[in-house]
Structure formats: C-alpha cells, structure tokens
C-alpha positions as YAML, in Angstrom:
chain: A
units: angstrom
residues:
- id: 1
  name: MET
  ca: [-3.71, -29.95, -18.66]
- id: 2
  name: THR
  ca: [-3.45, -27.02, -16.59]
- id: 3
  name: THR
  ca: [-4.84, -28.67, -13.04]
- id: 4
  name: ASN
  ca: [-6.78, -25.85, -10.86]
- id: 5
  name: ALA
  ca: [-4.59, -24.86, -8.33]
- id: 6
  name: ALA
  ca: [-2.25, -23.86, -11.65]
- id: 7
  name: ARG
  ca: [-4.97, -21.94, -12.93]
- id: 8
  name: LEU
  ca: [-5.65, -20.39, -9.27]
- id: 9
  name: PRO
  ca: [-3.26, -17.63, -9.13]
- id: 10
  name: TRP
  ca: [-3.56, -16.52, -12.52]
- id: 11
  name: SER
  ca: [-7.30, -15.99, -12.05]
- id: 12
  name: LEU
  ca: [-6.84, -13.88, -8.61]
- id: 13
  name: SER
  ca: [-4.12, -12.03, -9.90]
- id: 14
  name: ARG
  ca: [-6.45, -11.19, -13.03]
- id: 15
  name: VAL
  ca: [-8.83, -9.95, -10.82]
- id: 16
  name: GLY
  ca: [-6.38, -7.94, -8.69]
- id: 17
  name: PHE
  ca: [-4.84, -6.28, -11.97]
- id: 18
  name: TRP
  ca: [-8.94, -4.79, -12.78]
- id: 19
  name: VAL
  ca: [-9.54, -4.20, -9.54]
- id: 20
  name: VAL
  ca: [-5.68, -1.46, -9.26]
- id: 21
  name: ALA
  ca: [-6.61, -0.59, -12.94]
- id: 22
  name: LEU
  ca: [-10.22, 0.60, -11.82]
- id: 23
  name: VAL
  ca: [-8.93, 2.18, -9.01]
- id: 24
  name: ALA
  ca: [-6.28, 3.99, -10.85]
- id: 25
  name: VAL
  ca: [-8.54, 5.35, -13.78]
- id: 26
  name: GLY
  ca: [-10.83, 6.28, -11.20]
- id: 27
  name: TYR
  ca: [-8.38, 8.14, -8.89]
- id: 28
  name: PHE
  ca: [-7.01, 10.03, -11.94]
- id: 29
  name: PRO
  ca: [-9.73, 12.66, -12.72]
- id: 30
  name: LEU
  ca: [-9.68, 13.80, -8.79]
- id: 31
  name: ALA
  ca: [-5.96, 13.92, -7.97]
- id: 32
  name: PHE
  ca: [-5.41, 15.75, -11.74]
- id: 33
  name: THR
  ca: [-7.77, 18.13, -10.81]
- id: 34
  name: TYR
  ca: [-7.33, 18.65, -7.08]
- id: 35
  name: PHE
  ca: [-5.78, 21.72, -6.91]
- id: 36
  name: TRP
  ca: [-6.70, 23.72, -10.05]
- id: 37
  name: HIS
  ca: [-9.80, 25.68, -7.85]
- id: 38
  name: TYR
  ca: [-6.27, 27.37, -6.20]
- id: 39
  name: PHE
  ca: [-5.24, 28.75, -9.58]
- id: 40
  name: VAL
  ca: [-8.67, 28.85, -11.12]
- id: 41
  name: PRO
  ca: [-11.35, 30.32, -8.48]
- id: 42
  name: GLY
  ca: [-14.55, 28.40, -9.12]
- id: 43
  name: ALA
  ca: [-12.58, 25.04, -11.08]
- id: 44
  name: PRO
  ca: [-14.27, 21.91, -9.68]
- id: 45
  name: MET
  ca: [-13.37, 20.30, -6.53]
- id: 46
  name: LEU
  ca: [-14.07, 16.70, -7.87]
- id: 47
  name: GLN
  ca: [-12.82, 14.74, -4.87]
- id: 48
  name: ASP
  ca: [-14.26, 16.95, -2.02]
- id: 49
  name: GLU
  ca: [-17.49, 17.22, -3.49]
- id: 50
  name: LEU
  ca: [-17.62, 13.17, -4.18]
- id: 51
  name: GLN
  ca: [-16.77, 13.18, -0.16]
- id: 52
  name: GLY
  ca: [-19.57, 15.81, 0.30]
- id: 53
  name: ALA
  ca: [-22.17, 13.77, -1.70]
- id: 54
  name: VAL
  ca: [-21.39, 10.20, -0.32]
- id: 55
  name: VAL
  ca: [-21.32, 11.20, 3.27]
- id: 56
  name: GLY
  ca: [-22.11, 14.97, 3.63]
- id: 57
  name: HIS
  ca: [-21.22, 18.48, 3.34]
- id: 58
  name: ASP
  ca: [-19.69, 19.23, 6.74]
- id: 59
  name: PHE
  ca: [-17.61, 16.27, 6.63]
- id: 60
  name: ALA
  ca: [-16.37, 17.14, 3.77]
- id: 61
  name: PHE
  ca: [-15.80, 20.76, 3.96]
- id: 62
  name: GLY
  ca: [-16.61, 21.21, 7.61]
- id: 63
  name: HIS
  ca: [-14.99, 21.04, 11.23]
- id: 64
  name: GLY
  ca: [-12.31, 18.24, 10.81]
- id: 65
  name: SER
  ca: [-11.73, 17.98, 6.82]
- id: 66
  name: VAL
  ca: [-8.79, 18.45, 5.14]
- id: 67
  name: ALA
  ca: [-9.90, 21.18, 3.17]
- id: 68
  name: GLN
  ca: [-10.59, 23.29, 6.42]
- id: 69
  name: LEU
  ca: [-7.13, 22.14, 8.25]
- id: 70
  name: ARG
  ca: [-5.06, 22.26, 5.17]
- id: 71
  name: ALA
  ca: [-6.05, 25.21, 3.26]
- id: 72
  name: GLU
  ca: [-3.52, 26.95, 4.38]
- id: 73
  name: ASP
  ca: [-0.78, 25.18, 4.08]
- id: 74
  name: TYR
  ca: [-2.37, 24.09, 0.34]
- id: 75
  name: ALA
  ca: [-2.67, 27.42, -0.77]
- id: 76
  name: ALA
  ca: [1.14, 28.29, 0.26]
- id: 77
  name: ASN
  ca: [2.57, 25.46, -1.29]
- id: 78
  name: ARG
  ca: [-0.02, 24.93, -4.50]
- id: 79
  name: VAL
  ca: [2.26, 25.02, -6.98]
- id: 80
  name: VAL
  ca: [4.21, 22.27, -5.11]
- id: 81
  name: MET
  ca: [1.13, 19.81, -4.72]
- id: 82
  name: LEU
  ca: [0.09, 20.59, -7.82]
- id: 83
  name: VAL
  ca: [3.26, 18.79, -9.25]
- id: 84
  name: HIS
  ca: [2.63, 16.64, -6.71]
- id: 85
  name: THR
  ca: [-0.84, 15.07, -7.06]
- id: 86
  name: THR
  ca: [-0.85, 15.35, -10.92]
- id: 87
  name: THR
  ca: [2.59, 14.01, -12.09]
- id: 88
  name: GLY
  ca: [1.74, 11.26, -9.60]
- id: 89
  name: ALA
  ca: [-2.16, 10.61, -10.95]
- id: 90
  name: ILE
  ca: [-0.02, 10.48, -14.44]
- id: 91
  name: ALA
  ca: [2.42, 8.13, -13.37]
- id: 92
  name: LEU
  ca: [-0.60, 5.52, -11.69]
- id: 93
  name: ALA
  ca: [-2.51, 5.93, -14.57]
- id: 94
  name: LEU
  ca: [0.73, 5.36, -16.70]
- id: 95
  name: ALA
  ca: [1.89, 2.24, -14.70]
- id: 96
  name: MET
  ca: [-1.65, 0.47, -16.33]
- id: 97
  name: VAL
  ca: [0.28, -0.01, -19.41]
- id: 98
  name: GLN
  ca: [2.99, -1.89, -18.27]
- id: 99
  name: PHE
  ca: [0.65, -4.43, -17.20]
- id: 100
  name: SER
  ca: [0.18, -5.56, -20.69]
- id: 101
  name: PRO
  ca: [1.91, -8.71, -21.69]
- id: 102
  name: ARG
  ca: [1.57, -8.40, -25.35]
- id: 103
  name: LEU
  ca: [2.91, -4.67, -25.15]
- id: 104
  name: ARG
  ca: [6.49, -6.18, -23.48]
- id: 105
  name: ALA
  ca: [6.71, -9.08, -25.74]
- id: 106
  name: ARG
  ca: [5.54, -6.81, -29.24]
- id: 107
  name: ARG
  ca: [7.04, -3.38, -28.34]
- id: 108
  name: PRO
  ca: [9.97, -4.13, -25.72]
- id: 109
  name: ALA
  ca: [11.02, -0.85, -26.59]
- id: 110
  name: VAL
  ca: [7.66, 1.21, -25.72]
- id: 111
  name: HIS
  ca: [7.97, -1.26, -22.69]
- id: 112
  name: ARG
  ca: [11.33, 0.17, -21.48]
- id: 113
  name: TRP
  ca: [10.45, 3.86, -22.37]
- id: 114
  name: THR
  ca: [6.79, 4.09, -20.72]
- id: 115
  name: GLY
  ca: [8.76, 2.37, -17.63]
- id: 116
  name: ARG
  ca: [11.50, 5.76, -17.47]
- id: 117
  name: VAL
  ca: [8.53, 8.03, -17.97]
- id: 118
  name: TYR
  ca: [6.81, 6.04, -14.78]
- id: 119
  name: LEU
  ca: [10.40, 6.52, -12.91]
- id: 120
  name: VAL
  ca: [10.33, 10.14, -13.49]
- id: 121
  name: LEU
  ca: [7.25, 11.58, -13.13]
- id: 122
  name: MET
  ca: [6.89, 8.79, -9.68]
- id: 123
  name: THR
  ca: [10.16, 10.51, -8.38]
- id: 124
  name: THR
  ca: [8.95, 14.17, -9.26]
- id: 125
  name: SER
  ca: [5.67, 13.75, -6.87]
- id: 126
  name: MET
  ca: [7.81, 12.20, -4.12]
- id: 127
  name: LEU
  ca: [10.40, 14.85, -4.61]
- id: 128
  name: ALA
  ca: [7.53, 17.15, -4.19]
- id: 129
  name: ALA
  ca: [6.13, 15.55, -1.38]
- id: 130
  name: TYR
  ca: [8.96, 15.90, 0.56]
- id: 131
  name: ALA
  ca: [9.12, 19.76, -0.68]
- id: 132
  name: PHE
  ca: [5.85, 20.13, 0.95]
- id: 133
  name: LEU
  ca: [6.34, 18.33, 4.32]
- id: 134
  name: LEU
  ca: [9.24, 20.32, 5.09]
- id: 135
  name: SER
  ca: [7.82, 23.77, 4.38]
- id: 136
  name: ALA
  ca: [4.10, 22.85, 6.12]
- id: 137
  name: ASP
  ca: [3.40, 23.18, 9.45]
- id: 138
  name: GLU
  ca: [1.69, 19.97, 11.52]
- id: 139
  name: ILE
  ca: [-1.76, 19.58, 11.87]
- id: 140
  name: ASP
  ca: [-2.98, 20.81, 14.97]
- id: 141
  name: TYR
  ca: [-5.82, 18.12, 15.35]
- id: 142
  name: PHE
  ca: [-6.62, 14.19, 16.34]
- id: 143
  name: GLY
  ca: [-3.68, 12.26, 15.39]
- id: 144
  name: GLY
  ca: [-2.04, 15.05, 12.90]
- id: 145
  name: THR
  ca: [1.33, 14.81, 14.05]
- id: 146
  name: ALA
  ca: [1.29, 10.58, 13.57]
- id: 147
  name: PHE
  ca: [-0.12, 11.31, 9.62]
- id: 148
  name: ASP
  ca: [2.52, 13.91, 8.84]
- id: 149
  name: LEU
  ca: [5.13, 10.82, 10.27]
- id: 150
  name: GLN
  ca: [3.29, 8.44, 7.72]
- id: 151
  name: LEU
  ca: [3.56, 10.47, 4.83]
- id: 152
  name: TRP
  ca: [7.40, 10.59, 5.60]
- id: 153
  name: GLY
  ca: [7.44, 7.19, 5.84]
- id: 154
  name: LEU
  ca: [5.55, 6.30, 2.67]
- id: 155
  name: ALA
  ca: [7.17, 8.87, 0.67]
- id: 156
  name: THR
  ca: [10.61, 7.20, 1.54]
- id: 157
  name: THR
  ca: [9.52, 3.46, 1.28]
- id: 158
  name: THR
  ca: [7.68, 4.36, -2.29]
- id: 159
  name: THR
  ca: [11.21, 6.10, -3.44]
- id: 160
  name: LEU
  ca: [13.16, 3.67, -2.15]
- id: 161
  name: SER
  ca: [11.16, 0.28, -3.52]
- id: 162
  name: ALA
  ca: [11.70, 2.32, -6.59]
- id: 163
  name: VAL
  ca: [15.39, 1.90, -6.39]
- id: 164
  name: MET
  ca: [15.25, -1.23, -5.62]
- id: 165
  name: ALA
  ca: [13.50, -2.00, -8.83]
- id: 166
  name: PHE
  ca: [15.89, 0.08, -10.95]
- id: 167
  name: VAL
  ca: [18.86, -1.61, -9.20]
- id: 168
  name: ALA
  ca: [17.43, -4.92, -9.81]
- id: 169
  name: ILE
  ca: [16.98, -5.04, -13.36]
- id: 170
  name: ARG
  ca: [20.87, -3.13, -14.07]
- id: 171
  name: ARG
  ca: [21.92, -6.44, -12.50]
- id: 172
  name: ARG
  ca: [19.07, -8.24, -14.98]
- id: 173
  name: ASP
  ca: [17.09, -9.83, -12.35]
- id: 174
  name: VAL
  ca: [13.84, -9.88, -13.90]
- id: 175
  name: ALA
  ca: [11.61, -11.69, -10.89]
- id: 176
  name: GLY
  ca: [12.97, -9.11, -8.56]
- id: 177
  name: HIS
  ca: [12.65, -6.34, -10.39]
- id: 178
  name: ARG
  ca: [8.98, -7.44, -10.56]
- id: 179
  name: ALA
  ca: [8.72, -7.95, -7.26]
- id: 180
  name: TRP
  ca: [9.99, -4.48, -6.17]
- id: 181
  name: ILE
  ca: [7.84, -2.89, -8.68]
- id: 182
  name: MET
  ca: [4.79, -4.65, -7.15]
- id: 183
  name: LEU
  ca: [5.47, -3.23, -3.93]
- id: 184
  name: ASN
  ca: [5.98, 0.30, -5.58]
- id: 185
  name: LEU
  ca: [2.92, 0.05, -7.28]
- id: 186
  name: SER
  ca: [0.63, -1.21, -3.41]
- id: 187
  name: PHE
  ca: [2.59, 1.89, -2.10]
- id: 188
  name: MET
  ca: [1.36, 4.34, -4.45]
- id: 189
  name: LEU
  ca: [-2.12, 2.65, -5.15]
- id: 190
  name: THR
  ca: [-2.23, 4.22, -1.09]
- id: 191
  name: ALA
  ca: [-3.25, 7.74, -2.33]
- id: 192
  name: PRO
  ca: [-6.91, 6.22, -3.54]
- id: 193
  name: LEU
  ca: [-6.94, 3.69, -1.67]
- id: 194
  name: LEU
  ca: [-7.07, 5.86, 1.68]
- id: 195
  name: ARG
  ca: [-9.76, 8.25, 0.00]
- id: 196
  name: VAL
  ca: [-11.33, 5.19, -0.04]
- id: 197
  name: LEU
  ca: [-11.22, 4.16, 3.49]
- id: 198
  name: TRP
  ca: [-12.00, 7.48, 4.46]
- id: 199
  name: VAL
  ca: [-14.82, 7.88, 3.12]
- id: 200
  name: ALA
  ca: [-16.28, 4.31, 3.79]
- id: 201
  name: LEU
  ca: [-15.43, 4.56, 7.15]
- id: 202
  name: GLY
  ca: [-17.30, 8.20, 7.48]
- id: 203
  name: ARG
  ca: [-20.29, 6.77, 6.29]
- id: 204
  name: LEU
  ca: [-19.80, 4.15, 8.28]
- id: 205
  name: ASP
  ca: [-19.79, 5.83, 11.72]
- id: 206
  name: GLY
  ca: [-21.36, 9.31, 11.40]
- id: 207
  name: ASP
  ca: [-19.66, 10.26, 14.66]
- id: 208
  name: LEU
  ca: [-16.17, 10.24, 12.70]
- id: 209
  name: GLU
  ca: [-15.16, 13.76, 10.87]
- id: 210
  name: LEU
  ca: [-12.82, 13.46, 8.11]
- id: 211
  name: PHE
  ca: [-9.56, 13.46, 9.37]
- id: 212
  name: MET
  ca: [-10.55, 11.30, 12.42]
- id: 213
  name: SER
  ca: [-11.69, 8.65, 9.55]
- id: 214
  name: LEU
  ca: [-7.94, 9.33, 7.55]
- id: 215
  name: ASP
  ca: [-6.17, 8.77, 10.75]
- id: 216
  name: VAL
  ca: [-7.97, 5.33, 11.01]
- id: 217
  name: GLY
  ca: [-7.76, 4.29, 7.20]
- id: 218
  name: SER
  ca: [-3.73, 5.03, 7.41]
- id: 219
  name: SER
  ca: [-3.51, 2.89, 10.25]
- id: 220
  name: THR
  ca: [-5.25, 0.08, 7.64]
- id: 221
  name: LEU
  ca: [-2.93, 0.99, 5.13]
- id: 222
  name: GLY
  ca: [-0.01, 0.59, 7.44]
- id: 223
  name: VAL
  ca: [-0.77, -3.12, 6.71]
- id: 224
  name: ILE
  ca: [-2.56, -3.55, 3.53]
- id: 225
  name: ALA
  ca: [0.28, -1.73, 1.24]
- id: 226
  name: PRO
  ca: [2.98, -3.63, 2.41]
- id: 227
  name: GLY
  ca: [0.88, -6.82, 2.86]
- id: 228
  name: ALA
  ca: [-0.96, -6.33, -0.74]
- id: 229
  name: GLY
  ca: [2.66, -5.84, -2.30]
- id: 230
  name: ALA
  ca: [4.06, -8.99, -1.19]
- id: 231
  name: VAL
  ca: [0.93, -11.06, -1.31]
- id: 232
  name: ALA
  ca: [0.97, -9.75, -5.08]
- id: 233
  name: VAL
  ca: [3.98, -11.11, -5.68]
- id: 234
  name: MET
  ca: [3.33, -14.83, -4.37]
- id: 235
  name: LEU
  ca: [0.24, -14.69, -6.35]
- id: 236
  name: THR
  ca: [1.93, -14.01, -9.26]
- id: 237
  name: GLN
  ca: [4.62, -16.81, -9.38]
- id: 238
  name: ARG
  ca: [4.73, -20.21, -10.44]
- id: 239
  name: PRO
  ca: [4.19, -22.73, -8.04]
- id: 240
  name: GLY
  ca: [7.37, -24.36, -8.61]
- id: 241
  name: ALA
  ca: [8.91, -28.12, -8.65]
- id: 242
  name: ARG
  ca: [7.43, -30.46, -5.81]
- id: 243
  name: THR
  ca: [9.87, -30.56, -2.95]
- id: 244
  name: ALA
  ca: [9.35, -31.72, 0.63]
- id: 245
  name: VAL
  ca: [7.77, -29.88, 3.37]
- id: 246
  name: ALA
  ca: [9.50, -29.02, 6.50]
- id: 247
  name: PRO
  ca: [8.20, -31.16, 9.12]
- id: 248
  name: SER
  ca: [7.55, -28.20, 11.28]
- id: 249
  name: ALA
  ca: [5.54, -26.25, 9.07]
- id: 250
  name: VAL
  ca: [1.96, -27.17, 10.97]
- id: 251
  name: ARG
  ca: [3.81, -26.62, 14.36]
- id: 252
  name: GLN
  ca: [4.70, -22.94, 13.04]
- id: 253
  name: TYR
  ca: [1.44, -22.21, 11.71]
- id: 254
  name: VAL
  ca: [-0.05, -22.74, 15.45]
- id: 255
  name: ALA
  ca: [3.03, -20.21, 16.40]
- id: 256
  name: VAL
  ca: [2.24, -17.60, 14.28]
- id: 257
  name: VAL
  ca: [-1.68, -17.70, 15.38]
- id: 258
  name: VAL
  ca: [-0.31, -17.21, 18.87]
- id: 259
  name: LEU
  ca: [2.41, -14.87, 18.40]
- id: 260
  name: SER
  ca: [-0.65, -12.74, 16.63]
- id: 261
  name: ALA
  ca: [-3.01, -13.43, 18.91]
- id: 262
  name: ALA
  ca: [-0.92, -12.00, 22.00]
- id: 263
  name: GLY
  ca: [-0.05, -9.12, 20.21]
- id: 264
  name: SER
  ca: [-3.41, -8.47, 19.71]
- id: 265
  name: LEU
  ca: [-4.31, -8.89, 23.28]
- id: 266
  name: TRP
  ca: [-1.17, -5.99, 24.10]
- id: 267
  name: LEU
  ca: [-2.71, -4.02, 21.44]
- id: 268
  name: LEU
  ca: [-6.34, -3.95, 22.80]
- id: 269
  name: ASP
  ca: [-4.86, -3.28, 26.06]
- id: 270
  name: LEU
  ca: [-2.90, -0.48, 24.96]
- id: 271
  name: PHE
  ca: [-5.99, 1.09, 23.50]
- id: 272
  name: GLY
  ca: [-8.15, 0.74, 26.50]
- id: 273
  name: ARG
  ca: [-5.92, 2.99, 28.41]
- id: 274
  name: LEU
  ca: [-6.31, 5.96, 25.71]
- id: 275
  name: PRO
  ca: [-9.21, 8.88, 26.52]
- id: 276
  name: GLU
  ca: [-12.51, 8.25, 26.52]
- id: 277
  name: GLY
  ca: [-14.41, 8.56, 23.31]
- id: 278
  name: ALA
  ca: [-11.71, 7.24, 21.09]
- id: 279
  name: PRO
  ca: [-13.00, 5.77, 18.46]
- id: 280
  name: THR
  ca: [-12.89, 1.47, 18.67]
- id: 281
  name: SER
  ca: [-12.50, 1.87, 14.85]
- id: 282
  name: MET
  ca: [-8.62, 3.15, 15.59]
- id: 283
  name: VAL
  ca: [-7.73, -0.38, 16.60]
- id: 284
  name: TRP
  ca: [-10.08, -3.14, 15.04]
- id: 285
  name: ALA
  ca: [-10.61, -1.23, 11.42]
- id: 286
  name: GLY
  ca: [-7.14, 0.23, 12.17]
- id: 287
  name: HIS
  ca: [-5.13, -2.71, 12.66]
- id: 288
  name: LEU
  ca: [-6.51, -5.80, 14.26]
- id: 289
  name: VAL
  ca: [-8.90, -6.78, 11.36]
- id: 290
  name: PRO
  ca: [-6.46, -6.07, 8.07]
- id: 291
  name: ALA
  ca: [-4.01, -8.08, 10.09]
- id: 292
  name: TRP
  ca: [-5.71, -11.11, 10.98]
- id: 293
  name: CYS
  ca: [-7.27, -10.89, 7.21]
- id: 294
  name: LEU
  ca: [-3.24, -10.48, 6.06]
- id: 295
  name: LEU
  ca: [-2.63, -13.49, 8.17]
- id: 296
  name: ALA
  ca: [-5.55, -15.49, 7.03]
- id: 297
  name: VAL
  ca: [-4.53, -15.32, 3.43]
- id: 298
  name: CYS
  ca: [-0.87, -16.08, 4.37]
- id: 299
  name: LEU
  ca: [-1.99, -19.35, 5.84]
- id: 300
  name: ALA
  ca: [-4.21, -20.37, 3.65]
- id: 301
  name: GLY
  ca: [-1.54, -19.87, 0.64]
- id: 302
  name: ALA
  ca: [1.08, -21.56, 2.97]
- id: 303
  name: ALA
  ca: [-1.37, -24.89, 3.81]
- id: 304
  name: ARG
  ca: [-2.63, -25.16, 0.29]
- id: 305
  name: ALA
  ca: [1.35, -25.27, -1.23]
- id: 306
  name: GLY
  ca: [1.78, -27.67, 1.21]
- id: 307
  name: ARG
  ca: [-1.27, -29.73, -0.10]
- id: 308
  name: ASP
  ca: [0.07, -29.40, -3.34]
- id: 309
  name: GLY
  ca: [3.66, -30.59, -2.43]
- id: 310
  name: ARG
  ca: [5.53, -27.26, -3.33]
- id: 311
  name: GLY
  ca: [7.95, -27.33, -0.34]
- id: 312
  name: ARG
  ca: [9.12, -24.43, -1.48]
- id: 313
  name: ARG
  ca: [6.39, -21.84, -2.28]
- id: 314
  name: GLU
  ca: [5.13, -23.20, 1.23]
- id: 315
  name: GLN
  ca: [7.86, -21.69, 2.71]
- id: 316
  name: ARG
  ca: [7.50, -18.18, 1.18]
- id: 317
  name: TRP
  ca: [3.86, -18.16, 2.16]
- id: 318
  name: ARG
  ca: [5.27, -19.03, 5.50]
- id: 319
  name: TRP
  ca: [7.32, -16.58, 5.88]
- id: 320
  name: LEU
  ca: [5.03, -13.86, 4.99]
- id: 321
  name: ALA
  ca: [2.95, -15.81, 7.53]
- id: 322
  name: TRP
  ca: [5.68, -14.83, 10.29]
- id: 323
  name: GLY
  ca: [5.84, -11.47, 9.05]
- id: 324
  name: ALA
  ca: [1.47, -11.17, 9.09]
- id: 325
  name: ALA
  ca: [1.75, -12.16, 12.43]
- id: 326
  name: GLY
  ca: [4.92, -10.17, 13.72]
- id: 327
  name: ALA
  ca: [2.99, -6.97, 12.57]
- id: 328
  name: THR
  ca: [0.92, -7.09, 15.47]
- id: 329
  name: PRO
  ca: [2.94, -6.83, 18.26]
- id: 330
  name: ALA
  ca: [5.72, -4.97, 16.39]
- id: 331
  name: THR
  ca: [2.65, -2.73, 16.35]
- id: 332
  name: ALA
  ca: [2.12, -2.73, 19.80]
- id: 333
  name: LEU
  ca: [5.94, -2.24, 20.74]
- id: 334
  name: SER
  ca: [6.15, 1.04, 18.34]
- id: 335
  name: VAL
  ca: [2.71, 2.33, 19.93]
- id: 336
  name: VAL
  ca: [4.48, 2.20, 23.22]
- id: 337
  name: ALA
  ca: [7.82, 4.16, 21.57]
- id: 338
  name: ALA
  ca: [5.68, 6.43, 20.06]
- id: 339
  name: SER
  ca: [3.25, 7.81, 23.20]
- id: 340
  name: ALA
  ca: [6.73, 8.32, 24.79]
- id: 341
  name: VAL
  ca: [7.53, 11.12, 22.28]
- id: 342
  name: TYR
  ca: [3.88, 12.32, 20.71]
- id: 343
  name: GLY
  ca: [1.73, 11.84, 24.06]
- id: 344
  name: THR
  ca: [-1.10, 9.11, 24.18]
- id: 345
  name: VAL
  ca: [-3.44, 9.29, 21.28]
- id: 346
  name: ASP
  ca: [-1.06, 10.67, 18.67]
- id: 347
  name: GLY
  ca: [1.48, 7.69, 19.76]
- id: 348
  name: PHE
  ca: [-0.77, 5.32, 19.41]
- id: 349
  name: LEU
  ca: [-2.07, 6.43, 15.88]
- id: 350
  name: ALA
  ca: [1.86, 6.50, 15.32]
- id: 351
  name: GLY
  ca: [2.46, 3.00, 16.18]
- id: 352
  name: GLN
  ca: [0.23, 1.92, 14.20]
- id: 353
  name: MET
  ca: [0.63, 3.41, 11.42]
- id: 354
  name: MET
  ca: [4.82, 2.68, 11.13]
- id: 355
  name: GLY
  ca: [5.02, -0.44, 13.25]
- id: 356
  name: ALA
  ca: [3.29, -3.59, 10.98]
- id: 357
  name: ALA
  ca: [5.62, -2.34, 8.33]
- id: 358
  name: GLY
  ca: [8.65, -3.98, 9.46]
- id: 359
  name: PRO
  ca: [7.99, -7.56, 9.85]
- id: 360
  name: ILE
  ca: [6.26, -7.91, 6.67]
- id: 361
  name: LEU
  ca: [8.93, -6.17, 4.97]
- id: 362
  name: LEU
  ca: [11.60, -8.14, 6.24]
- id: 363
  name: ALA
  ca: [9.32, -11.44, 4.97]
- id: 364
  name: PHE
  ca: [8.98, -9.79, 1.77]
- id: 365
  name: VAL
  ca: [12.39, -9.16, 1.45]
- id: 366
  name: LEU
  ca: [13.45, -13.04, 2.06]
- id: 367
  name: VAL
  ca: [10.68, -13.94, -0.41]
- id: 368
  name: VAL
  ca: [12.27, -11.93, -2.87]
- id: 369
  name: ARG
  ca: [15.76, -13.05, -2.48]
- id: 370
  name: ASP
  ca: [14.49, -16.89, -2.72]
- id: 371
  name: GLY
  ca: [12.54, -16.00, -5.62]
- id: 372
  name: ARG
  ca: [15.91, -15.11, -7.54]
- id: 373
  name: SER
  ca: [16.45, -18.53, -8.46]
- id: 374
  name: SER
  ca: [13.08, -19.17, -9.50]
- id: 375
  name: PRO
  ca: [11.40, -19.53, -13.28]
- id: 376
  name: ALA
  ca: [9.58, -16.43, -14.32]
- id: 377
  name: PRO
  ca: [6.01, -16.17, -13.84]
- id: 378
  name: ARG
  ca: [4.18, -17.18, -16.66]
- id: 379
  name: ARG
  ca: [2.25, -14.95, -18.74]
- id: 380
  name: THR
  ca: [-0.94, -12.98, -17.73]
- id: 381
  name: ALA
  ca: [-2.48, -10.13, -17.42]
- id: 382
  name: VAL
  ca: [-0.61, -9.30, -14.15]
- id: 383
  name: PRO
  ca: [1.78, -6.66, -12.83]
- id: 384
  name: GLU
  ca: [5.23, -6.41, -15.05]
- id: 385
  name: PRO
  ca: [8.62, -4.91, -15.33]
- id: 386
  name: VAL
  ca: [8.27, -1.29, -16.00]
- id: 387
  name: ALA
  ca: [12.07, -1.94, -17.36]
- id: 388
  name: VAL
  ca: [13.38, 1.50, -16.10]
- id: 389
  name: ALA
  ca: [16.34, 0.39, -18.11]
...
C-alpha cells in the first residue's frame, strides 16, 4: 500500500510538470515571432503588445523599455538574435516531449534522438547569445551593466549544465544525467519566467519602468533558477531506505535560519545605503522573499524526511537548506565586491543577480554526487533524461 509520504513527491512533480509545460508552450509563439518585425515590417510584435495590454503602452514601448533601449542593438544583430530566440523556443518546447516515460519506454530511439536535437538547438541558442553579448553595447540605463553580466553567467551555466548532463549519460550515470538536465531546463526556463516576472512587477508597481522590473526579476531568478532545479531533483528521487537521522540535524536547522537572517540584515543594510528612490522591490522581491521561500521548502523537506526516518534523504534536503541559507550572505558579499567595480546601484544589482547561485549550486553538486548510488526514480510524469548519447 502506498503511503501519503510516498505519493507526495509524485503529486508535486506532476504539478511541476504541467506548470513547466504551460510556461514553455505559452512562451513559444512569443519567442518564435519576437524578431520577425525586423525582417518583415508590420509583422506582429506579440510579446510587446501583450506587455502593453497587461501593464500599459508606455511600459512596453516607452522610456526604459527593452524595445526602446535595445532597438538599435537588436536591429544590428537581428540575424543572430533570430537564431537565439527561435532555436531556444523550439528547444524548450521540444524538451516537454522528453518528460514522457511512455515514450522513453516504448520508443527509446525517439527519446535519444529528441535529446540530441534538443542539445544541438540549446547549444546553438547559447552560442548566438554569446555572439550578441560580444557585439552589443552595454545598456546605458539603471542596472544595464549588471544585467549584461548576468546574461553572460546564465549562458555559461546553461551550457555547462548541458555538458555535465552529456558527460553523465556517456558514463551511464542516469541519475546524474537526470539531475543535470533538470538544472539545465531550469536555466532555460528563465527566459519565459523573466517575462512573467517583469510584467507582474510592472503591474504591481506603476512607478517601475520595464527595465527596472527586468532588473528585479533577474535578481529573483538568481535564486529561483538554481533553487528550483535542485528542488526538482529532490522531488523526483525515491524516498530511499530508512536510515538514522543525524543527531545534529535539529541544531543545523536553527543554524541555517540564523545564517540566513544574518545575511538578510547585512543585505538590508547595504540596500539602505543606495541613493534615495531605489525601489524597495529591489531587495525584497529581488532576493529576500525568494531566498526565504527556498529555505522554507528545504527545511520542510528535511523535516518531513526526518519524521519518516529517511536519514539519507533528510541529509540531502539539509545540504540544500545550507545552500539556500548561504545564498543571502554570499549575495551581500557579492554586492560589496561588485559595488567597487560597477558602482553603488549596478553593484547592488550585480551582486544580487550573481551571488546567490554559488552556495545553491554547491549544495546541488553534493546532492547529485550522493544520488549516484541511489535507485532510479519511479516512473512518473516528471523530467526524464534527455539522453543525448
């Protein structure tokens, strides 16, 4: 008989699958058609028109909008950007096919070749992103330098996670392959999720121009992207055998909360030193709320595993909790370092965009390494290996 505890990861994974699928499918027409108007005058500008309908015309097309700030760069690099957006959109939509355990079981060759096509498209999209970043000028606007820095980091981590997934499957490490592909898809999903975030922020705060909303949303994704990939891996693993929970577990729960709280106070102090008029959403929506939510999820997972007597699973959740807790002081430290290079405002944003990922990814690597000797996940409608080899 299946227990509620055993059913929970399956249920959450299935919900997660449908959320990811809806985001990927909804994003496809926006990304696929985004650069058509540079080649065909009068072609629909679906993304900009949707933003205008939800928030307002000035938000989508006026001062501080991507359409205004990037118009010349996009026009000059329209072929490269068309390749970037179209191959990325197709890759993300194609990845949904890989979630089907039925396809993997009944048509393994189709699954493998779909994975190879995904890898080629994803790599092409990232190479085009590098080409654009090398040729385009930095945006002379609030947080423009910080955002370009994050784009470099995102393209690199997306590419490297795919390389790790490829290496893992070549070594017949299926569990590791699944984990790295989930992280890779989490990074790929930042494209549609960023658009959702900047529109939502623009709707909630009428004083935010589009690029300011983009900066805050990018900072948010600095926590969510690696954190969601790590949580997805945990939710798709088997609970494992019953083993003893470390005696120090509860003390460590307290320690991670104290660490995160100390980092939060430090980050708030740094934000208080910014010029007057900096939106409070920069620090709250940009880091503190997503970081504390991620920590809460990890602690809840660890506590549940501990109650069920799953010591090894509890340890993995605890590692992720340390990563989530360390993200905030690491962000504050990154803000201090970046401010010396990029200035006060851009340095704060750069620190938030880049600082959180390090501790989270370190914890993710520990979970992946520990999971190599664990049984394969049960067959459910959750992210499965892309099987590129």
